[in-house]
Short mmCIF file of C-alpha atoms and ligand atoms in Angstrom, two decimals:
data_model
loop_
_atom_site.label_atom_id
_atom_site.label_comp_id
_atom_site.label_asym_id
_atom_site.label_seq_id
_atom_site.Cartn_x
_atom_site.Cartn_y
_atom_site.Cartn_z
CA UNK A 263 -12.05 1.28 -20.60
CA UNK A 264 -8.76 3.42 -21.67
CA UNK A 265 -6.31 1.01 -22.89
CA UNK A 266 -2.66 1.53 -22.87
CA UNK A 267 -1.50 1.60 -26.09
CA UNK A 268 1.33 3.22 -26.06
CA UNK A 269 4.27 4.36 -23.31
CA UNK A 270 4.15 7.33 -21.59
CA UNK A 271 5.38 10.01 -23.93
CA UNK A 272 4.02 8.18 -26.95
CA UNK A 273 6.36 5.02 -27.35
CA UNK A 274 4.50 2.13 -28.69
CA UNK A 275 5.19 -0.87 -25.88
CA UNK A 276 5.55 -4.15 -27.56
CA UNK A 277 2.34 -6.55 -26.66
CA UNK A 278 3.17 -10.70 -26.59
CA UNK A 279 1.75 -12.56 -29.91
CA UNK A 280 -1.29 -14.70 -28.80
CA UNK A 281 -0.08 -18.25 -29.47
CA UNK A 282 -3.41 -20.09 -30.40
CA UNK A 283 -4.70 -17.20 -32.79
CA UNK A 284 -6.44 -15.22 -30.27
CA UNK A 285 -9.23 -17.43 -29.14
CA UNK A 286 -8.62 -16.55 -25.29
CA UNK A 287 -11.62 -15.76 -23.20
CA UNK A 288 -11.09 -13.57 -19.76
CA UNK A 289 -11.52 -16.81 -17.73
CA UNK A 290 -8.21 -17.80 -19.46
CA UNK A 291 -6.42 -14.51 -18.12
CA UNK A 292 -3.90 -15.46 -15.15
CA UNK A 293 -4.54 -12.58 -12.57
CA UNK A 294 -2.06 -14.42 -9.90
CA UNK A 295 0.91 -12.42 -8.63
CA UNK A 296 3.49 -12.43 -5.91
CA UNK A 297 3.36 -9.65 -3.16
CA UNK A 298 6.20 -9.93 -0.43
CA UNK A 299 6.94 -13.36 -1.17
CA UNK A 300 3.15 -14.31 -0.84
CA UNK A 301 1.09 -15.72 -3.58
CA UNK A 302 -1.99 -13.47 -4.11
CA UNK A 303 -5.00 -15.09 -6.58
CA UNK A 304 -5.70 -11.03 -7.31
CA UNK A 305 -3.47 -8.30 -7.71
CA UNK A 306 -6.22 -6.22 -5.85
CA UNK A 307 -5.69 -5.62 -1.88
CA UNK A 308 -7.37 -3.92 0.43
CA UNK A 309 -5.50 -1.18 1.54
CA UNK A 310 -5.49 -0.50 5.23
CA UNK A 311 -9.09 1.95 5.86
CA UNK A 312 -12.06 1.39 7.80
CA UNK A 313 -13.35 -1.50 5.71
CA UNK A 314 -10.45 -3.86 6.57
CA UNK A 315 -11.34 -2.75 10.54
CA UNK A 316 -14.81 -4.73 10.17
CA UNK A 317 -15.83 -7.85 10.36
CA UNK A 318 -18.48 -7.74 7.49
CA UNK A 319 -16.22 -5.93 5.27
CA UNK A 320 -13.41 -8.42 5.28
CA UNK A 321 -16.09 -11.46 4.94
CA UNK A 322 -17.15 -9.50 2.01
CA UNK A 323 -14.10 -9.11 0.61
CA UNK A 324 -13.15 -12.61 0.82
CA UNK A 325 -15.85 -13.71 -0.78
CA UNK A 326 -15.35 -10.74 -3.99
CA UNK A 327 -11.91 -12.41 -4.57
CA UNK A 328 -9.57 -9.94 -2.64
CA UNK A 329 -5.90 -11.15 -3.17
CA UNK A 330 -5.03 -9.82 0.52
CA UNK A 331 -6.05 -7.30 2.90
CA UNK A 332 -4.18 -4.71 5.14
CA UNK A 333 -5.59 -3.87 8.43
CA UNK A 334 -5.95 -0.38 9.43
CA UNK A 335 -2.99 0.53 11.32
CA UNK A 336 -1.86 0.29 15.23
CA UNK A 337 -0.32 3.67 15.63
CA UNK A 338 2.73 4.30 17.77
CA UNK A 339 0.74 6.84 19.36
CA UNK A 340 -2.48 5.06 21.02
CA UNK A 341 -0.36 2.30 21.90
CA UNK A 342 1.62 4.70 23.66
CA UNK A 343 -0.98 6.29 25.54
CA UNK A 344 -3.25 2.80 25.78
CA UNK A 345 -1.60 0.18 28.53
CA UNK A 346 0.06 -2.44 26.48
CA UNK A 347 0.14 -5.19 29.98
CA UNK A 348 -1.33 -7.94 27.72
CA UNK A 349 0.90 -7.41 25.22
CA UNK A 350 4.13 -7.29 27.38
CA UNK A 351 3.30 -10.52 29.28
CA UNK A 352 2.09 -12.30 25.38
CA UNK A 353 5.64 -11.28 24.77
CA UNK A 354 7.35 -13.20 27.45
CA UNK A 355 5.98 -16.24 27.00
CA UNK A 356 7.18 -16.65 23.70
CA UNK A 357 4.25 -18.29 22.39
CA UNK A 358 1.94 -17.95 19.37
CA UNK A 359 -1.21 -15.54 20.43
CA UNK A 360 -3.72 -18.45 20.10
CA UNK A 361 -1.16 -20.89 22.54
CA UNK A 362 -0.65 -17.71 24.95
CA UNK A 363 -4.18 -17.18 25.03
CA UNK A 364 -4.60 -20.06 26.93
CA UNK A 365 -1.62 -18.79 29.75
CA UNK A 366 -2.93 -15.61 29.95
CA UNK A 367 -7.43 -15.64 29.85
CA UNK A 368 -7.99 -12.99 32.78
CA UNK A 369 -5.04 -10.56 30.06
CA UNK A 370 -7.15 -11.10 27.29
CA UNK A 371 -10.64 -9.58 28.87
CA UNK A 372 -8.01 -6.20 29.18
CA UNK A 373 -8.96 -5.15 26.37
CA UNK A 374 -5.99 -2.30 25.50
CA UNK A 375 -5.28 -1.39 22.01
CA UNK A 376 -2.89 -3.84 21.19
CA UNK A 377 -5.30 -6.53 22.28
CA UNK A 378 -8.01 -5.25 20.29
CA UNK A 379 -5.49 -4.83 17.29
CA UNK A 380 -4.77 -8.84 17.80
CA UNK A 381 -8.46 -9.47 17.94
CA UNK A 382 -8.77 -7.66 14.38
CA UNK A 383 -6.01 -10.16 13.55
CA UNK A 384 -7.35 -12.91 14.50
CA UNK A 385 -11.21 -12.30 13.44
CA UNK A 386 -10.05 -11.31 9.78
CA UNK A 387 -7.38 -14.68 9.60
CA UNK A 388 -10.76 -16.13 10.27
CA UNK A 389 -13.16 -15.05 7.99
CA UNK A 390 -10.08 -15.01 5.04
CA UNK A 391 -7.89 -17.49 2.86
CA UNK A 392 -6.35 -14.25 1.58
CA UNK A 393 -3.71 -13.20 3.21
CA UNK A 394 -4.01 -10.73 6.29
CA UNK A 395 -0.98 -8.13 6.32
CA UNK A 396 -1.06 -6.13 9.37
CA UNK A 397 0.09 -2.21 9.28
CA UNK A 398 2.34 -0.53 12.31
CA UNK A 399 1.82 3.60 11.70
CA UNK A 400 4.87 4.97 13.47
CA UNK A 401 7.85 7.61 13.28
CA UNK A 402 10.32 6.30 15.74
CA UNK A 403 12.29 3.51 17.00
CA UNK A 404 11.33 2.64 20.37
CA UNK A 405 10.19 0.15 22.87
CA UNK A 406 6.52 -0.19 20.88
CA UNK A 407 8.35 -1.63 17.83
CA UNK A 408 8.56 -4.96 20.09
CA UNK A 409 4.41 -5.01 18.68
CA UNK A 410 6.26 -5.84 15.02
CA UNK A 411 7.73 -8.63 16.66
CA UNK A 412 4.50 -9.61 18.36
CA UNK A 413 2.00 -9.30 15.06
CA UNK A 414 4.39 -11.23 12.99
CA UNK A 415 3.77 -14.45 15.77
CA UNK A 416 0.24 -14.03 16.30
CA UNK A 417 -0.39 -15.26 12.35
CA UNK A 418 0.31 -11.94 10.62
CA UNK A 419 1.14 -13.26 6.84
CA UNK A 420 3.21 -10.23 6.17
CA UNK A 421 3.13 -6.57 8.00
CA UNK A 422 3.07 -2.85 6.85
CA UNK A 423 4.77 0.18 7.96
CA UNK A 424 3.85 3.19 7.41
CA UNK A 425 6.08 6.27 8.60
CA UNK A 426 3.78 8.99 8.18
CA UNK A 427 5.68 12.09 9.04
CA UNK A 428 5.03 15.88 8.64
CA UNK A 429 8.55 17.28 8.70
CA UNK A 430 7.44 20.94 10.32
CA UNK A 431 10.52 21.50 12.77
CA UNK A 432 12.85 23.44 10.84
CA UNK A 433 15.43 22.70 13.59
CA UNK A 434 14.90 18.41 11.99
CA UNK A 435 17.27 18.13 8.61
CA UNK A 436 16.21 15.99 6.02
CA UNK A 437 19.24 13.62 6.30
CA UNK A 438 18.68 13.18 10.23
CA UNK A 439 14.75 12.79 9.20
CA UNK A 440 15.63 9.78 6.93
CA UNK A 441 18.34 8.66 9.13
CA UNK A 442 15.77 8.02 11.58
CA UNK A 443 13.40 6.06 9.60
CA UNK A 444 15.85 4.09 8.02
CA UNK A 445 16.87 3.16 12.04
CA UNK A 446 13.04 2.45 12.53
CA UNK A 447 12.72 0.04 9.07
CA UNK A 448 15.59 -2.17 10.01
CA UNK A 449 14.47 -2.29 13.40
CA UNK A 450 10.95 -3.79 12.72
CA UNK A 451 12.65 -5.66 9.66
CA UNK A 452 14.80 -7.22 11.75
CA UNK A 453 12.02 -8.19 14.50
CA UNK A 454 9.16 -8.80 12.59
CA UNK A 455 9.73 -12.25 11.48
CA UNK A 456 7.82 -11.68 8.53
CA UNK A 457 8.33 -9.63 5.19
CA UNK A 458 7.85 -5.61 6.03
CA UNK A 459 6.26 -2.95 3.37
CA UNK A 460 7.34 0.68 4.02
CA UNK A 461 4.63 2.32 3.11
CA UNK A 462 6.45 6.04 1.65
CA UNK A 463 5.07 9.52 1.48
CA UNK A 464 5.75 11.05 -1.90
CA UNK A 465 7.81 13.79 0.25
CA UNK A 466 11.41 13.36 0.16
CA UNK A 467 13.59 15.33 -1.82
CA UNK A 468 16.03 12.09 -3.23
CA UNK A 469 12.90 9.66 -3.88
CA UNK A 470 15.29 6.95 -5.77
CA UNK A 471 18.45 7.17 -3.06
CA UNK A 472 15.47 7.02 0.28
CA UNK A 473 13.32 3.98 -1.30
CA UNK A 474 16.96 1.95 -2.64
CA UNK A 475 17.83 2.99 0.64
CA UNK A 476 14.84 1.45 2.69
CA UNK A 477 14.79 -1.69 0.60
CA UNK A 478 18.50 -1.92 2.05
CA UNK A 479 17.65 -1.75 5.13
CA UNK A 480 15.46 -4.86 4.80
CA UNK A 481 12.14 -3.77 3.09
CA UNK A 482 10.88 -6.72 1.14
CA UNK A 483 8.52 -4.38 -0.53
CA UNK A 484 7.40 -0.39 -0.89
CA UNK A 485 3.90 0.95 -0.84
CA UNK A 486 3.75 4.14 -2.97
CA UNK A 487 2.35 6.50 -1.87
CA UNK A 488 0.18 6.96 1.49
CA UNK A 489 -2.33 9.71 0.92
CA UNK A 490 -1.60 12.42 3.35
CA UNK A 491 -4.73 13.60 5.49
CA UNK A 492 -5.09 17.64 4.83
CA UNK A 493 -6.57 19.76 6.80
CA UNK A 494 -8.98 22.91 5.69
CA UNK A 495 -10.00 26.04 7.29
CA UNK A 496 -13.50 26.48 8.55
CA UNK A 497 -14.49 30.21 7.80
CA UNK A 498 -17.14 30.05 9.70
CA UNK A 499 -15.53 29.51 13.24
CA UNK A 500 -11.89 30.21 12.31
CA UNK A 501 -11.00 26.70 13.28
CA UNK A 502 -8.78 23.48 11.24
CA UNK A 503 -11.08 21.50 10.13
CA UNK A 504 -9.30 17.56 10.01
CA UNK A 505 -9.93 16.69 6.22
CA UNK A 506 -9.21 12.84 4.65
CA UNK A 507 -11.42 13.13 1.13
CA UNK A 508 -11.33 10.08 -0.61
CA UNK A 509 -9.10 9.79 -4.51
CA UNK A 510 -10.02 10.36 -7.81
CA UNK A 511 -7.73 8.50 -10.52
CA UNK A 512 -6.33 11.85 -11.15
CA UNK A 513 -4.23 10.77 -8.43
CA UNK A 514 -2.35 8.56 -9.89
CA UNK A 515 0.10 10.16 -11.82
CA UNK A 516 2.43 10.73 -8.50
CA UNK A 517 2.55 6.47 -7.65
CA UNK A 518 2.17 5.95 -11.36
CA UNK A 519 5.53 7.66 -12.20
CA UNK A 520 7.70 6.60 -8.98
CA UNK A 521 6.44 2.66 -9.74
CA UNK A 522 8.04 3.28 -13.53
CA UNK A 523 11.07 4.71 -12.30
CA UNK A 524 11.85 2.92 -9.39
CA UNK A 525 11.11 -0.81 -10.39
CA UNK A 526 14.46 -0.79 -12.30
CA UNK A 527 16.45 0.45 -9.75
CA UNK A 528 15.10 -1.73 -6.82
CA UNK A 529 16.29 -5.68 -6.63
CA UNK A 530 13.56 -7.94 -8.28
CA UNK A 531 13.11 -9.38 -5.16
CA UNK A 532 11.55 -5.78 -3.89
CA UNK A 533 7.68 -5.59 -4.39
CA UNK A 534 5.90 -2.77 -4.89
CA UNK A 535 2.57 -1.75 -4.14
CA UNK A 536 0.68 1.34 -6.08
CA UNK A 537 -1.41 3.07 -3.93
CA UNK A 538 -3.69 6.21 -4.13
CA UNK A 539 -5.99 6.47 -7.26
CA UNK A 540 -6.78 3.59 -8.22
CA UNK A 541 -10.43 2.96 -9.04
CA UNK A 542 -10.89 1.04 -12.39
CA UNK A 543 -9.44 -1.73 -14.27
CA UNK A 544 -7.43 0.66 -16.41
CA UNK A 545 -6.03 1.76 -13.20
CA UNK A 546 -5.05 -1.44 -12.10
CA UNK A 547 -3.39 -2.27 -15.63
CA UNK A 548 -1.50 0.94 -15.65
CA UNK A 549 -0.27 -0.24 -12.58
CA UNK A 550 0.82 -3.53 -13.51
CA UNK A 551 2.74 -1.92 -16.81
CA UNK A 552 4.60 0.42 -14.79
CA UNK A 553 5.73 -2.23 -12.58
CA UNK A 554 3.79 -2.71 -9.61
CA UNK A 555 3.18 -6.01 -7.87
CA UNK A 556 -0.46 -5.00 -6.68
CA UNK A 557 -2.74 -2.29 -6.27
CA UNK A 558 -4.09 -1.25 -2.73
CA UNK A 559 -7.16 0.50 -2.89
CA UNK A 560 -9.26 2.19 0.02
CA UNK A 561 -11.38 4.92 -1.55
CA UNK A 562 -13.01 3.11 -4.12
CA UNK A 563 -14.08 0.11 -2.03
CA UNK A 564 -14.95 2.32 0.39
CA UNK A 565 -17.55 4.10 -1.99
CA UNK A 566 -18.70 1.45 -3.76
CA UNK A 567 -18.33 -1.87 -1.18
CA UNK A 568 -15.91 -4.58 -1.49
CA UNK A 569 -18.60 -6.24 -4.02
CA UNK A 570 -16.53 -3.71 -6.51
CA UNK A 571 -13.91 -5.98 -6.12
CA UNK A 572 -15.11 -8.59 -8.51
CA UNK A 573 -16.36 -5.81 -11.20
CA UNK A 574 -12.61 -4.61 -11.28
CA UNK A 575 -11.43 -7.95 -11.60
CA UNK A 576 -13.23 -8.70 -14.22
CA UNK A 577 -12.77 -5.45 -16.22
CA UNK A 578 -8.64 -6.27 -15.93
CA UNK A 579 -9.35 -9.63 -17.40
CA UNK A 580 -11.35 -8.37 -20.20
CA UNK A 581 -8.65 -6.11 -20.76
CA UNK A 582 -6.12 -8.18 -20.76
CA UNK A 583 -7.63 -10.58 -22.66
CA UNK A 584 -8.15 -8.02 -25.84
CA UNK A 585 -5.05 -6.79 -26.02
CA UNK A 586 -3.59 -10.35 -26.12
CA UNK A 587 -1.61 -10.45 -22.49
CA UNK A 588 -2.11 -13.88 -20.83
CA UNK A 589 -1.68 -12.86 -17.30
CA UNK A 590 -0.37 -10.33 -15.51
CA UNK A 591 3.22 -11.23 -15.75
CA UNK A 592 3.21 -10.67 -19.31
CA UNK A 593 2.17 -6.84 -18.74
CA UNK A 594 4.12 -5.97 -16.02
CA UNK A 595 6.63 -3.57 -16.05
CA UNK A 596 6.35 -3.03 -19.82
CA UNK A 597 6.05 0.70 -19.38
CA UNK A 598 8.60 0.51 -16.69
CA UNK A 599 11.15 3.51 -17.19
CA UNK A 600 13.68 0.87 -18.51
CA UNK A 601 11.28 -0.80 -20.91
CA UNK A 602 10.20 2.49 -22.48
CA UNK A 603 12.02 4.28 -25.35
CA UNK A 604 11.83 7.21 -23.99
CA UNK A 605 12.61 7.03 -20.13
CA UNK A 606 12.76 10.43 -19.75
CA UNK A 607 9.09 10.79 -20.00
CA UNK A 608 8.60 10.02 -16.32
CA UNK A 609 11.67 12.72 -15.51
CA UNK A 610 12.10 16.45 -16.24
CA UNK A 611 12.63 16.15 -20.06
CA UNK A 612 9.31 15.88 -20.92
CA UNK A 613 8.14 18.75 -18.72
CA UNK A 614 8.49 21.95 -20.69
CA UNK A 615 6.89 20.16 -23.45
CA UNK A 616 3.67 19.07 -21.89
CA UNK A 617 3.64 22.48 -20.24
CA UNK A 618 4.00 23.90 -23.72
CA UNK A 619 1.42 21.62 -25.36
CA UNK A 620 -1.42 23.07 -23.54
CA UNK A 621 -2.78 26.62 -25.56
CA UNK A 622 -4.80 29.23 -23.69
CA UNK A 623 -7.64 30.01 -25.99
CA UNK A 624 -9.58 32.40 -23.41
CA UNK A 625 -11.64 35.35 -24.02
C1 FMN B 244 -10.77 6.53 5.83
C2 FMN B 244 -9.35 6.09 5.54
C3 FMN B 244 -8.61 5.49 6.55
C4 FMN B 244 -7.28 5.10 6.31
N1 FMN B 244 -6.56 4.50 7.30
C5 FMN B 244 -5.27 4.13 7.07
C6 FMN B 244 -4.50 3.48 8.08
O1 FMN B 244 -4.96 3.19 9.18
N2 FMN B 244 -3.21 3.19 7.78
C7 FMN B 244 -2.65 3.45 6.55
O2 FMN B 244 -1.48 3.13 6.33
N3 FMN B 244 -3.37 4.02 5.56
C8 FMN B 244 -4.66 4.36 5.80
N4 FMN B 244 -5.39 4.95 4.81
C9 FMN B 244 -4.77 5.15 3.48
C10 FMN B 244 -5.18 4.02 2.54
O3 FMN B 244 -4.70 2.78 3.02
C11 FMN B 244 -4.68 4.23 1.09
O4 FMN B 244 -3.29 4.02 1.02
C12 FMN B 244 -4.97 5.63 0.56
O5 FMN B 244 -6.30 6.02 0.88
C13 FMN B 244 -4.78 5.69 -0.95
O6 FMN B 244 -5.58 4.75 -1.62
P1 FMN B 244 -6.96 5.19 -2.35
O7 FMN B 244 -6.63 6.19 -3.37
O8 FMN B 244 -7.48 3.90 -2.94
O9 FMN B 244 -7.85 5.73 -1.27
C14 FMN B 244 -6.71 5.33 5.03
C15 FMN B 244 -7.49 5.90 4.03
C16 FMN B 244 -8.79 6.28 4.25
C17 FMN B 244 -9.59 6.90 3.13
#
């Protein structure tokens, strides 16, 4: 596996001395972290996809040593069009799901999406002593948000949202764009009852000013980046063909570079969560040094089955072990942009050079 011996841009990162002479083993490697105030056993989570949807694939994960899984999202959308009478009377009594169950049996056989959503809830806090964050997909403040409120009392550990937006109305400025997420954050962070992830595109123009700005308005963490679905052209028939392929670590420059420069610049209390490209231990301790809390990872467990979960974690401890780090708090954020010499390797300044360091030696 590639190791990371030295920062971005070449500066060597300082590695802690191994106290006892470097007889530790990988079973002595600490892989524990914190994630939105939640103690994870793994830094690996299951990023909302169709394997967090099934019951098998959770059980799976589980048992692989997942630190948490995300569910696949409720989107604004189908619980707009789906009824949602369940989930308005659940709301007025107040009570838990499991206690309101009880109130409300002839509700629960409705099955609308939110009810099936609160199914997936409860089936996967069944089958997991992980932690089970839930994941709201929505662009607008409105009367669904009240589902934030709900998912956060039916046993949701911590919840998700991710405000997936393709800005193509050129009458729509970028400041009334943001303006309106930031209004939908604080909303669900101030209903959830639970800590809230934004999960961020990697499209906004003032990256550092939109993500201090949505911890502000009450994020207790940021998931960087979603991976934007991208549709082709089919030839053939002249028609868009919907696209979603699955990463390559070649992707993960983009989160790679945002974790390192935004970790300084968010409160400590901020997690972060590195998401798109991540499919080996190197990944994962690339990650880590940059800064991030945990990895969430969809297309690699999605190839490979959750099983792959307990191959990566044991590649991170092997790594960690060799190159003398304890546990993961001892790596992380050493190649943060503030820990670096050379910050300015995740910016602009290193730019012309690495577009200069590459010869043409064609025919
Ligand atoms: C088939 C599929 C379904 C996904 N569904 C969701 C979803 O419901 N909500 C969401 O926030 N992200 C969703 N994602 C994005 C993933 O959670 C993840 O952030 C993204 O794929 C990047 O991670 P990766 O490089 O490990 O795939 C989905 C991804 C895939 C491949």
């Amino acid at each position: 596996m590639t190791g990371t011996d030295g920062g971005p841009g070449g500066s060597p990162v300082e590695r802690p001395a191994l106290g006892d002479g470097g007889s530790m083993g990988p079973m002595d490697v600490d892989l524990s972290t914190r994630y939105l105030g939640l103690s994870l056993a793994s830094p690996i989570v299951a990023a909302a996809s169709p394997l967090t949807g099934d019951a098998s694939g959770l059980r799976r994960l589980g048992e692989a040593g997942v630190g948490a899984v995300v569910l696949p999202s409720l989107f604004e959308e189908d619980v707009l069009a789906g009824g949602t009478t369940f989930a308005a009377g659940l709301e007025q009594t107040r009570e838990v799901f499991h206690e309101a169950r009880e109130y409300f049996p002839d509700l629960v056989a409705e099955k609308d999406v939110a009810d099936r959503y609160l199914a997936n809830l409860e089936r996967a806090k069944g089958v997991l002593e992980a932690p089970v964050i839930v994941s709201l997909n929505a662009t607008s403040s409105g009367g669904w948000t009240r589902y934030a409120r709900l998912l956060g009392r039916a046993g949701a550990d911590a919840l998700e949202l991710n405000v997936y937006f393709v800005a193509a109305d050129p009458n729509r400025s970028a400041a009334g764009i943001e303006a309106e997420q930031l209004e939908l954050v604080s909303v669900v962070c101030r209903d959830a009852g639970v800590a809230v992830a934004v999960k961020l595109s990697p499209f906004y123009t003032a990256m550092a000013n939109f993500a201090s700005a949505v911890a502000r308005a009450g994020a207790k963490g940021l998931v960087l980046f979603n991976r934007f679905y991208q549709p082709d052209v089919d030839l053939d028939n002249m028609t868009v063909l919907p696209r979603l392929s699955l990463s390559r670590s070649a992707d993960l420059g983009l989160p790679l570079r945002w974790t390192a420069i935004l970790r300084p610049l968010l409160p400590e209390d901020v997690s972060l969560g590195l998401t798109s490209g991540v499919h080996t231990g190197a990944d994962i301790a690339k990650a880590i040094a940059v800064g991030a809390d945990v990895v969430m990872m969809a297309s690699e467990l999605l190839a490979e089955g959750p099983g792959r979960v307990e191959v990566l974690e044991s590649e991170l401890r092997e790594w960690l072990a060799e190159h003398g780090y304890r546990s993961l708090s001892d790596l992380r954020g050493s190649v943060s942009a503030a820990s670096v010499g050379n910050p300015e390797a995740f910016e602009r300044a290193n730019y012309t050079k690495t577009l200069r360091s590459l010869e043409f030696h064609g025919r």
